[in-house]
Amino acid sequence: MNYDFKTIEAKWQKKWAEQSLYKVKEDPGKPKYYCLEMFPYPSGKLHMGHVRNYSIGDVVARFKRMSGYNVLHPMGWDAFGLPAENAAIKHGVPPSKWTWENIDNMRKQLKSLGLSYDWDREVATCHPGYYKWTQWFFLKLYDMGLAYRKKAFVNWCPSCATVLANEQVVDGKCERCGTEVGKKDLEQWFFKITNYADELLKDLEKLPGWPDKVKIMQENWIGRSEGVEFSFIAEKNGRRIPVFTTRPDTVYGVSYLVLAPEHPMVSELSAGTEQENAVKEFQKKMEKLNEITRTSTETEKEGLFIGAYAINPMNGDRVPIWIANYVLLDYGTGAVMGVPAHDQRDFEFAKKYDLPIKVVVSPPDKILDVKDMTQAYVERGILINSDIFNGMDNIEAIKAVGQYMEEKGIGKVKVNYKLRDWLISRQRYWGAPIPMIYCDRCGIVPVPEKDLPVMLPPNVKFNPRGTSPLLECEEFLNTTCPQCGGPARRETDTMDTFMCSSWYYYRYTDPRNTERPFDREKLDYWMPVDQYIGGVEHAILHLMYSRFFNKAMRDAGLVHVDEPFQNLLTQGMVLKDGAKMSKSLGNIVSPEEIIDKYGADTARLFILFASPPDRDLEWSDQGVEGSFRFLQRVWRLIDELSERLNDEKVEDKVDKDVRRLVHKTIKKVTDDVAERFNFNTAISAIMEMVNGLYAYKEQKISGAVIKEAVENLLLLLAPFAPHMTEELWEKLGKKESIHLMPWPKYDIEAMAEEEIEIVVQVNGKVKGKVSLSAEATEEDMKKAALENDKIKPHIKGKNVVKMITVPKKLVNIVIK
RNA sequence: GCGGGCAUGGCGGAACUGGCAGACGCGCCAGACUUAGGAUCUGGUGGAUUUUCCGUGGAGGUUCAAAUCCUCUUGCCCGCACCA
């Protein structure tokens, strides 16, 4: 009988669906396990990255299910987004049609992999039954004061014709399409993620199950720094110019002030001075430069005196005010105090423009002479030229100066973050409409809950310029004010799709609820997600937005968990010829073809065997062949052995050996899968077991032992190759699905070795081996080692200094 | 520049708390069965000057013992990048 994977896989996929084998509901009698993989964007085609992601998740889900957990394992679609709109512009297909057809196609492909999802819980973020609640959450955030409108210089992608959040700008380019991002002064909707900056940072400690790499990336992104904010006074008009510094200990060494070129006070201060025109020109020049070239470390520091002065509030010093390319308007206060003696960047700037350098922190052992300085002194030291703080250690002075400023009302101790508020408006059609109404009389009015969802109008015209068709859709645009009943206008912007994916893991717990986003009891049962699996590209974007969203919803009293994802696994990329698979390189391997040629079980097995999940994986066609061969080998082995299930017991020794192999393998596979997610070594242990059984099968084995071996082999392999094992399980005469069976337990007694091999070293080098009974004492080991024929010549005539033994493993004889 | 990761046969990778380096798979070599084999089974496969010696990017160190721990260093990958 051949391994006919096509028939087998189709047969079981159909049966599992008919029996709703993977359907789950809350069960207080069982421990729950929420296994979640990042849902895909429905591009229309599955790629190998998806196959890897979902194969990993499926093994975890199946293993946990067999281990007695009530497993929630759902799948859905991150279905809003620009490609659908581009298809509409290019081919005239409505975005919804395009998206739903893609979903149908990808669902079919996912099902062909035999993944154990509860398909009854499928969600799609573009479904009105879903985005109704996305809008509901927006209103919730609005009520909480966490959603607000503000005019700001925002990132604008000309190609996507929309604004972008900071997180979606990579190297000054649009994260989606790679087009260079510009700046636009627009009024937009923001979420106050900065309110949670501190908690988002601090709670990373509550996530021991996350990779350090991801936590560090988030930490850097949040960018917390402690310092002092205080103000210089503009000499011209007496107005305050606030600055932020992490080095208040150097405040007596300020020799100039630098503002961002866009700083609102620049024009006013330079007006009427001889520098006025030069300043205007400098500002224009800066405007033209894009942000990357302007702020790159490689770009030379460039600045200009603006013709005005400011007074240092600590010592009354009069310092010149400059503008420079390296000062950013949106970090801190957009103004920096210049302390060239103790900041490398300020030092270079002062050298270039011949600004005074004043030493205020002295090294403990010598006196710094400005003339000799080739770089800033940033080490620890003692304060000098600093009035009442002279003689103080500078680390202490950081605190002391801050305190002093607070006491005198000069400034205040402050924590600054790099994190900006999350800009969520998008000038696009294919997204969840922001449920807001603009009324000339009442201003900004939220859409009442009963009117949700604000539906996307289906019949709209797309224009090649890429502007949102909602702007020209009268039936959508015109509405009445919920407050005064007068004519009003709808918000035409839709939400960033990351908003839709910030809460989908809640919806899976109660996907068809029409009254609420979810039932509280169901959510409380399932949340948090126990294991989240996906690509590292979401380390900051999706994973930080979701953490923020969850914290906000916790504060709204809707959820009980501080963190949504307990454990995170970031899978590596799938490479071919050392590079990421891509159209341009022409190195794409299509999952469809592989499944067609070898079957889903082979595809899954290979992808899990070739590399541990968190590392990159090099695709190998020959490796796939190998996995296919292995499954055929298993098939033949079980075919043959299942004829011998009633054999008589003949020889005790072989039975014991087979049982030892079986139980050792159970332990190895269990440990590898449960504790380390090392599927590659788990599979190799199963391969060793199969190799072992091939060797033993030439001998007489009792039927009971064969049965035990065959059944356990199938159980261990079931999470990896679910179709084939199910088929063979049925052939063994089993009535119930193998995937509902309990995970096998190992028997320590059966694992016990009777004889053990001890390595004998002389001066740390292996010189021989001795076989001893498992009960041998350390004394027995030493004795056996010294008496061994291979060892004797090495120690003859030498002085044995000492002997080190590792029980049941090794003896090391140290000689001189 | 800062932060993080990785480096082991021809290749993908094993070696969990320091204790037989190279499990398992691919590839390669040989044999068996065969009209035939790109099927299957069995055996072999780090290197060399092969009673032994050398080998985990490189150089030191700790230890009875180091792929594993420490110091320095090289190469590659990823993230952040004038953050005040």
Tab-separated table of C-alpha atoms in Angstrom, chain A residues 345-496:
chain	number	residue	atom	x	y	z
A	345	ARG	CA	28.204	67.255	19.434
A	346	ASP	CA	28.238	70.711	21.005
A	347	PHE	CA	32.021	70.591	20.989
A	348	GLU	CA	32.169	70.011	17.249
A	349	PHE	CA	29.613	72.729	16.654
A	350	ALA	CA	31.472	75.238	18.817
A	351	LYS	CA	34.776	74.449	17.126
A	352	LYS	CA	33.249	74.913	13.708
A	353	TYR	CA	31.655	78.268	14.519
A	354	ASP	CA	34.250	79.468	16.963
A	355	LEU	CA	31.906	79.641	19.930
A	356	PRO	CA	33.327	79.916	23.454
A	357	ILE	CA	34.065	76.716	25.386
A	358	LYS	CA	33.822	76.818	29.160
A	359	VAL	CA	34.916	73.932	31.380
A	360	VAL	CA	32.633	73.281	34.355
A	361	VAL	CA	33.399	69.623	35.103
A	362	SER	CA	37.020	68.940	35.930
A	363	PRO	CA	38.687	65.545	35.854
A	364	PRO	CA	39.666	64.622	39.418
A	365	ASP	CA	43.394	64.353	38.701
A	366	LYS	CA	44.238	67.247	36.397
A	367	ILE	CA	43.182	70.628	35.126
A	368	LEU	CA	41.589	70.840	31.689
A	369	ASP	CA	42.850	73.536	29.413
A	370	VAL	CA	40.393	74.447	26.661
A	371	LYS	CA	43.289	75.058	24.267
A	372	ASP	CA	44.393	71.399	24.582
A	373	MET	CA	40.969	69.868	24.244
A	374	THR	CA	40.410	67.794	21.119
A	375	GLN	CA	37.084	66.438	22.266
A	376	ALA	CA	34.469	67.049	24.920
A	377	TYR	CA	35.119	65.813	28.444
A	378	VAL	CA	32.197	63.534	29.248
A	379	GLU	CA	33.645	61.464	32.066
A	380	ARG	CA	32.934	61.826	35.722
A	381	GLY	CA	34.438	64.810	37.519
A	382	ILE	CA	34.218	67.676	39.983
A	383	LEU	CA	32.249	70.853	39.312
A	384	ILE	CA	34.169	74.094	38.813
A	385	ASN	CA	33.079	77.555	37.672
A	386	SER	CA	29.657	76.611	38.944
A	387	ASP	CA	28.978	79.013	41.787
A	388	ILE	CA	27.530	77.234	44.841
A	389	PHE	CA	28.000	73.797	43.248
A	390	ASN	CA	31.771	74.072	42.975
A	391	GLY	CA	33.556	71.024	44.317
A	392	MET	CA	30.586	68.743	43.997
A	393	ASP	CA	30.805	65.407	42.219
A	394	ASN	CA	29.052	65.872	38.894
A	395	ILE	CA	26.837	62.779	39.248
A	396	GLU	CA	25.535	64.209	42.513
A	397	ALA	CA	25.243	67.605	40.889
A	398	ILE	CA	22.813	66.263	38.287
A	399	LYS	CA	20.364	65.701	41.113
A	400	ALA	CA	21.341	68.735	43.170
A	401	VAL	CA	21.020	71.235	40.337
A	402	GLY	CA	17.628	69.801	39.410
A	403	GLN	CA	16.455	70.156	42.986
A	404	TYR	CA	17.821	73.661	43.253
A	405	MET	CA	16.015	74.662	40.058
A	406	GLU	CA	12.762	73.295	41.409
A	407	GLU	CA	13.206	75.128	44.719
A	408	LYS	CA	13.966	78.405	43.004
A	409	GLY	CA	11.175	77.948	40.485
A	410	ILE	CA	13.611	78.017	37.609
A	411	GLY	CA	12.766	74.642	36.200
A	412	LYS	CA	11.429	71.206	36.946
A	413	VAL	CA	12.699	67.654	36.877
A	414	LYS	CA	11.145	65.948	33.903
A	415	VAL	CA	11.087	62.678	32.030
A	416	ASN	CA	11.183	62.897	28.273
A	417	TYR	CA	10.191	60.258	25.736
A	418	LYS	CA	11.058	59.739	22.132
A	419	LEU	CA	7.688	58.068	21.657
A	420	ARG	CA	5.138	60.297	19.884
A	421	ASP	CA	1.388	60.039	19.913
A	422	TRP	CA	-0.005	57.583	17.395
A	423	LEU	CA	-1.353	59.276	14.301
A	424	ILE	CA	-4.275	57.133	13.156
A	425	SER	CA	-6.001	59.164	10.415
A	426	ARG	CA	-5.593	57.871	6.893
A	427	GLN	CA	-6.829	59.679	3.820
A	428	ARG	CA	-7.972	56.408	2.325
A	429	TYR	CA	-11.203	54.639	1.484
A	430	TRP	CA	-10.539	50.998	2.401
A	431	GLY	CA	-10.434	51.253	6.182
A	432	ALA	CA	-12.768	51.656	9.128
A	433	PRO	CA	-14.328	55.142	8.913
A	434	ILE	CA	-13.574	57.338	11.895
A	435	PRO	CA	-17.010	57.724	13.502
A	436	MET	CA	-17.038	61.482	13.883
A	437	ILE	CA	-19.295	64.247	12.593
A	438	TYR	CA	-18.496	67.906	12.058
A	439	CYS	CA	-21.347	70.300	12.740
A	440	ASP	CA	-21.065	74.035	12.167
A	441	ARG	CA	-23.039	74.687	15.313
A	442	CYS	CA	-21.877	71.916	17.677
A	443	GLY	CA	-18.339	71.341	16.444
A	444	ILE	CA	-16.905	67.826	16.600
A	445	VAL	CA	-19.615	65.330	17.558
A	446	PRO	CA	-19.097	61.575	17.977
A	447	VAL	CA	-21.463	59.225	16.152
A	448	PRO	CA	-23.848	57.745	18.758
A	449	GLU	CA	-23.300	54.061	19.485
A	450	LYS	CA	-26.713	53.118	18.120
A	451	ASP	CA	-25.740	54.467	14.704
A	452	LEU	CA	-22.705	52.237	14.405
A	453	PRO	CA	-21.276	51.022	12.193
A	454	VAL	CA	-20.599	53.999	9.991
A	455	MET	CA	-20.710	51.941	6.819
A	456	LEU	CA	-18.353	52.368	3.924
A	457	PRO	CA	-20.473	53.325	0.896
A	458	PRO	CA	-20.167	50.442	-1.577
A	459	ASN	CA	-20.479	52.252	-4.894
A	460	VAL	CA	-17.779	54.837	-5.060
A	461	LYS	CA	-15.589	56.108	-7.851
A	462	PHE	CA	-11.867	55.729	-7.585
A	463	ASN	CA	-9.675	58.226	-9.282
A	464	PRO	CA	-6.109	57.685	-10.425
A	465	ARG	CA	-4.814	60.560	-8.291
A	466	GLY	CA	-5.386	58.298	-5.315
A	467	THR	CA	-7.422	60.716	-3.285
A	468	SER	CA	-10.108	59.126	-1.156
A	469	PRO	CA	-13.401	58.615	-2.982
A	470	LEU	CA	-15.161	59.388	0.283
A	471	LEU	CA	-14.349	63.064	-0.300
A	472	GLU	CA	-16.652	63.064	-3.317
A	473	CYS	CA	-19.320	60.713	-2.024
A	474	GLU	CA	-22.252	62.956	-1.146
A	475	GLU	CA	-24.397	60.238	0.405
A	476	PHE	CA	-21.571	59.431	2.807
A	477	LEU	CA	-20.441	62.966	3.418
A	478	ASN	CA	-23.786	64.547	4.228
A	479	THR	CA	-25.463	63.640	7.455
A	480	THR	CA	-27.284	65.259	10.312
A	481	CYS	CA	-25.759	66.339	13.574
A	482	PRO	CA	-26.641	63.866	16.337
A	483	GLN	CA	-26.807	66.767	18.791
A	484	CYS	CA	-28.767	69.514	17.046
A	485	GLY	CA	-30.259	67.638	14.104
A	486	GLY	CA	-28.923	70.206	11.685
A	487	PRO	CA	-26.979	69.408	8.537
A	488	ALA	CA	-23.489	68.157	9.184
A	489	ARG	CA	-20.530	66.506	7.506
A	490	ARG	CA	-18.859	63.195	8.208
A	491	GLU	CA	-15.180	62.677	8.856
A	492	THR	CA	-13.793	61.206	5.635
A	493	ASP	CA	-10.576	59.794	7.033
A	494	THR	CA	-10.423	56.130	7.939
A	495	MET	CA	-8.380	54.503	10.660
A	496	ASP	CA	-4.875	53.127	10.417
